[in-house]
Amino acid sequence: MNALFPDVVVNGTTIPSAAIAAEAQNHEAPRGKPGVAWRKAANALAVRALLLQEAQRREIPADPQELEPGRFETGNEVRIRALLEDAVQVSPPSEEEVRAEWSRDPSKFRAPPLWSVSHILFACDPQDEEAGKRALARAIDVTGRVLGHPKSFGRLARQESDCPSRDRDGMLGQIGPGDTVPEFEAALRTLSAGDITFEPVRTRHGWHVIRMDDCAEGDVLPFEAVAPRLRAAMEKRAWGQGVRDLVTTLSQKADITGADLGNCP
């Protein structure tokens, strides 16, 4: 046992620090604060232990399902899944409940936006650190030039871009969600018509200077188009709350050291 990172004990069952250390690699934490990942891992393994103990108490049978061809659930995965299926019962929301949820803010439910976008690409192999530095230096230089003289964007795209769109002054045309890599799309969602990114955007293709030429927000969708997806989301949310309630109930009756399930999401 480590005084800084102790073992976790759940109803007399010890989860060794080595297991928590391994699990901690699956949890994000601020740089230089390994204790955050450790606490998340300790809580996750404590919850897992509680659920397995409850499955054993209820004598939940293990009937593995095939996750993909040739790969089946492990015994513990089976027991936890079967326990949750047995213990968490969720009724589908009624038509009235779904409509009430939609009515709170119909503007949240829109068709996908349509963006008209131009960019200047400074391509580099993401595995080549030196090439990445050179590409970034070029991108920073061109970003400053474009922001100082926005009308120069097309000319600089023709001169500097490593994308075939340089022949069209950098214009990519109209694109929508899912048409580009996630990092590029994330940048688009921060821009309004006429905006140019204030700093280069990194993707697997290299560094980009991006201009939002136009943005058409998607139309508000009618209730009938939204209802199936909204119903599924409400049922999933209710199921998640049911799981949290189950864990809370089990933890309140449990003897736990080394973890604080009161801080679990």
Coordinates of C-alpha atoms in Angstrom, one line a residue:
M1 CA 0.0 0.0 0.0
N2 CA 1.2 3.6 -0.8
A3 CA 0.3 6.3 1.7
L4 CA -0.3 8.7 -1.1
F5 CA -2.2 6.3 -3.3
P6 CA -3.8 3.7 -1.0
D7 CA -5.5 0.5 -1.8
V8 CA -9.3 0.6 -2.1
V9 CA -11.4 -1.7 0.1
V10 CA -15.0 -2.4 -0.7
N11 CA -16.9 -4.5 1.9
G12 CA -13.8 -6.3 2.8
T13 CA -12.6 -6.8 -0.8
T14 CA -9.3 -5.1 -1.5
I15 CA -8.5 -3.5 -4.9
P16 CA -4.7 -3.2 -5.0
S17 CA -3.0 0.0 -5.9
A18 CA -1.4 -1.7 -8.9
A19 CA -4.9 -2.3 -10.4
I20 CA -5.8 1.3 -9.7
A21 CA -2.6 2.5 -11.4
A22 CA -3.5 0.5 -14.5
E23 CA -7.0 1.9 -14.5
A24 CA -5.8 5.5 -14.0
Q25 CA -4.3 5.4 -17.5
N26 CA -7.9 5.4 -18.9
H27 CA -8.8 8.7 -17.1
E28 CA -7.9 12.2 -18.0
A29 CA -6.3 14.6 -15.5
P30 CA -4.6 18.0 -15.6
R31 CA -0.9 17.9 -16.4
G32 CA 1.1 17.4 -13.2
K33 CA -1.9 16.2 -11.2
P34 CA -1.8 12.4 -11.3
G35 CA -3.9 12.3 -8.1
V36 CA -6.9 13.3 -10.1
A37 CA -6.7 10.3 -12.5
W38 CA -6.0 8.1 -9.5
R39 CA -9.1 9.2 -7.7
K40 CA -11.2 8.7 -10.8
A41 CA -9.8 5.2 -11.2
A42 CA -10.3 4.4 -7.6
N43 CA -13.9 5.4 -7.8
A44 CA -14.5 3.5 -11.0
L45 CA -13.1 0.3 -9.6
A46 CA -15.0 0.7 -6.4
V47 CA -18.2 1.1 -8.4
R48 CA -17.3 -2.0 -10.4
A49 CA -16.7 -4.0 -7.2
L50 CA -20.0 -2.9 -5.7
L51 CA -21.9 -4.0 -8.8
L52 CA -20.1 -7.3 -9.0
Q53 CA -20.8 -7.9 -5.3
E54 CA -24.5 -7.1 -5.8
A55 CA -24.6 -9.4 -8.9
Q56 CA -23.2 -12.2 -6.7
R57 CA -25.7 -11.5 -4.0
R58 CA -28.6 -11.7 -6.5
E59 CA -27.0 -14.8 -8.0
I60 CA -27.1 -13.3 -11.5
P61 CA -26.2 -15.9 -14.1
A62 CA -23.4 -15.4 -16.6
D63 CA -24.6 -15.8 -20.1
P64 CA -21.9 -14.1 -22.4
Q65 CA -23.0 -12.3 -25.5
E66 CA -20.9 -12.1 -28.7
L67 CA -19.7 -8.6 -29.0
E68 CA -18.2 -9.2 -32.5
P69 CA -17.3 -12.3 -34.4
G70 CA -15.1 -14.4 -32.1
R71 CA -15.1 -12.0 -29.2
F72 CA -17.4 -12.6 -26.2
E73 CA -18.0 -10.6 -23.0
T74 CA -15.9 -11.5 -20.0
G75 CA -17.6 -13.0 -16.9
N76 CA -17.5 -9.7 -15.0
E77 CA -18.9 -7.8 -18.0
V78 CA -21.7 -10.3 -18.2
R79 CA -22.6 -10.0 -14.6
I80 CA -22.6 -6.2 -14.5
R81 CA -24.7 -6.0 -17.7
A82 CA -27.2 -8.6 -16.4
L83 CA -27.4 -6.9 -13.0
L84 CA -28.2 -3.5 -14.6
E85 CA -30.8 -5.2 -16.8
D86 CA -32.4 -6.7 -13.7
A87 CA -32.1 -3.8 -11.4
V88 CA -32.6 -0.7 -13.6
Q89 CA -36.1 -0.7 -15.2
V90 CA -36.9 2.3 -17.3
S91 CA -40.3 3.0 -19.0
P92 CA -40.2 4.7 -22.4
P93 CA -41.3 8.3 -22.1
S94 CA -44.9 9.0 -23.1
E95 CA -45.8 11.1 -26.2
E96 CA -46.8 14.0 -23.9
E97 CA -43.4 13.9 -22.1
V98 CA -41.5 13.9 -25.3
R99 CA -43.6 16.7 -26.7
A100 CA -43.1 18.7 -23.5
E101 CA -39.3 18.2 -23.7
W102 CA -39.3 19.4 -27.3
S103 CA -41.5 22.4 -26.5
R104 CA -39.0 23.7 -23.9
D105 CA -36.8 24.9 -26.7
P106 CA -37.6 23.8 -30.3
S107 CA -34.7 25.8 -31.6
K108 CA -32.3 23.2 -30.1
F109 CA -33.4 20.8 -32.8
R110 CA -32.2 21.9 -36.1
A111 CA -31.1 20.4 -39.4
P112 CA -27.3 20.4 -39.8
P113 CA -25.7 23.7 -40.7
L114 CA -24.1 24.3 -44.1
W115 CA -20.7 26.1 -44.2
S116 CA -19.0 27.7 -47.1
V117 CA -15.3 27.5 -46.2
S118 CA -11.8 28.4 -47.6
H119 CA -8.5 27.4 -46.2
I120 CA -4.8 27.5 -46.6
L121 CA -3.1 24.2 -45.8
F122 CA 0.5 23.8 -44.6
A123 CA 0.9 20.0 -44.9
C124 CA 3.1 17.9 -42.8
D125 CA 3.5 14.4 -41.5
P126 CA 2.2 14.3 -38.0
Q127 CA 5.0 11.9 -37.1
D128 CA 7.7 14.3 -38.3
E129 CA 8.3 16.8 -35.5
E130 CA 10.7 19.0 -37.5
A131 CA 8.4 19.2 -40.5
G132 CA 5.6 20.1 -38.2
K133 CA 7.6 23.0 -36.7
R134 CA 8.4 24.3 -40.2
A135 CA 4.8 24.0 -41.3
L136 CA 3.6 25.8 -38.1
A137 CA 6.1 28.6 -38.7
R138 CA 4.8 29.1 -42.2
A139 CA 1.2 29.0 -41.0
I140 CA 1.8 31.6 -38.2
D141 CA 3.5 33.9 -40.8
V142 CA 0.6 33.6 -43.3
T143 CA -2.0 34.0 -40.5
G144 CA -0.5 37.3 -39.5
R145 CA -0.4 38.5 -43.2
V146 CA -4.0 37.4 -43.8
L147 CA -5.4 39.0 -40.6
G148 CA -3.6 42.2 -41.5
H149 CA -5.0 42.2 -45.1
P150 CA -8.0 39.9 -45.3
K151 CA -8.4 40.5 -49.0
S152 CA -5.1 38.8 -49.6
F153 CA -6.5 35.4 -48.6
G154 CA -7.1 34.1 -52.1
R155 CA -3.7 35.3 -53.4
L156 CA -1.9 33.7 -50.4
A157 CA -3.8 30.5 -50.8
R158 CA -2.6 30.3 -54.4
Q159 CA 1.0 31.0 -53.4
E160 CA 1.3 29.1 -50.1
S161 CA -1.4 26.3 -49.8
D162 CA -0.5 22.6 -50.1
C163 CA -4.1 21.7 -50.9
P164 CA -5.4 21.4 -54.5
S165 CA -8.0 24.0 -53.4
R166 CA -5.3 26.6 -53.9
D167 CA -6.4 26.6 -57.6
R168 CA -9.7 28.0 -56.4
D169 CA -8.2 30.6 -54.0
G170 CA -8.5 28.0 -51.2
M171 CA -12.2 27.5 -51.5
L172 CA -13.5 24.1 -50.3
G173 CA -17.1 24.9 -51.2
Q174 CA -20.0 23.9 -49.1
I175 CA -19.5 21.4 -46.3
G176 CA -21.5 20.1 -43.4
P177 CA -20.9 18.3 -40.1
G178 CA -19.0 15.1 -40.7
D179 CA -17.5 16.2 -44.0
T180 CA -14.1 17.1 -42.5
V181 CA -11.8 15.8 -39.7
P182 CA -13.0 16.6 -36.1
E183 CA -10.4 19.3 -35.4
F184 CA -11.3 21.2 -38.5
E185 CA -15.0 21.0 -37.8
A186 CA -14.5 22.1 -34.2
A187 CA -12.8 25.3 -35.5
L188 CA -15.6 25.9 -38.0
R189 CA -18.1 25.9 -35.1
T190 CA -16.3 28.8 -33.5
L191 CA -16.5 31.0 -36.6
S192 CA -19.1 33.4 -38.0
A193 CA -19.4 34.5 -41.6
G194 CA -16.3 36.5 -42.6
D195 CA -14.2 35.3 -39.7
I196 CA -10.6 34.0 -40.1
T197 CA -9.0 31.8 -37.5
F198 CA -6.7 33.9 -35.3
E199 CA -4.2 31.1 -35.0
P200 CA -3.4 28.0 -37.1
V201 CA -5.5 24.9 -36.6
R202 CA -3.8 21.5 -36.4
T203 CA -5.3 18.4 -38.0
R204 CA -3.8 15.1 -39.1
H205 CA -3.2 16.8 -42.5
G206 CA -1.1 19.7 -41.1
W207 CA -1.8 23.3 -40.1
H208 CA -4.7 25.3 -41.5
V209 CA -5.6 29.0 -41.8
I210 CA -9.4 28.9 -42.1
R211 CA -11.9 31.5 -43.4
M212 CA -15.7 31.1 -42.9
D213 CA -17.1 32.5 -46.2
D214 CA -20.7 31.9 -45.2
C215 CA -22.7 29.9 -42.7
A216 CA -26.3 28.8 -43.1
E217 CA -27.8 27.6 -39.8
G218 CA -30.1 24.6 -40.2
D219 CA -33.8 25.0 -40.1
V220 CA -35.7 24.2 -36.9
L221 CA -37.0 20.6 -37.3
P222 CA -40.7 19.8 -36.7
F223 CA -41.6 17.7 -33.7
E224 CA -42.4 14.6 -35.8
A225 CA -38.9 14.6 -37.2
V226 CA -37.3 15.0 -33.8
A227 CA -39.5 12.7 -31.7
P228 CA -37.8 9.3 -32.3
R229 CA -34.3 10.6 -31.5
L230 CA -35.5 12.7 -28.6
R231 CA -37.4 9.8 -27.1
A232 CA -34.3 7.6 -27.3
A233 CA -32.2 10.3 -25.7
M234 CA -34.7 10.7 -22.8
E235 CA -34.8 7.0 -22.2
K236 CA -31.0 6.8 -22.2
R237 CA -30.9 9.7 -19.8
A238 CA -33.4 8.0 -17.5
W239 CA -31.5 4.8 -17.6
G240 CA -28.2 6.6 -16.7
Q241 CA -30.0 8.2 -13.7
G242 CA -31.3 4.7 -12.7
V243 CA -27.7 3.4 -12.7
R244 CA -26.5 6.3 -10.6
D245 CA -29.3 5.8 -8.2
L246 CA -28.4 2.1 -7.9
V247 CA -24.8 2.9 -7.2
T248 CA -25.8 5.5 -4.6
T249 CA -28.0 3.0 -2.8
L250 CA -25.3 0.3 -2.8
S251 CA -22.5 2.7 -1.7
Q252 CA -24.6 4.1 1.2
K253 CA -24.9 0.6 2.6
A254 CA -21.3 -0.4 1.9
D255 CA -18.1 -0.1 3.9
I256 CA -15.7 1.6 1.5
T257 CA -12.2 3.0 2.2
G258 CA -9.8 4.6 -0.3
A259 CA -12.6 5.9 -2.6
D260 CA -15.2 8.6 -2.4
L261 CA -18.3 7.6 -4.4
G262 CA -20.0 10.8 -3.2
N263 CA -17.9 12.5 -5.9
C264 CA -18.9 10.2 -8.7
P265 CA -20.8 11.8 -11.6

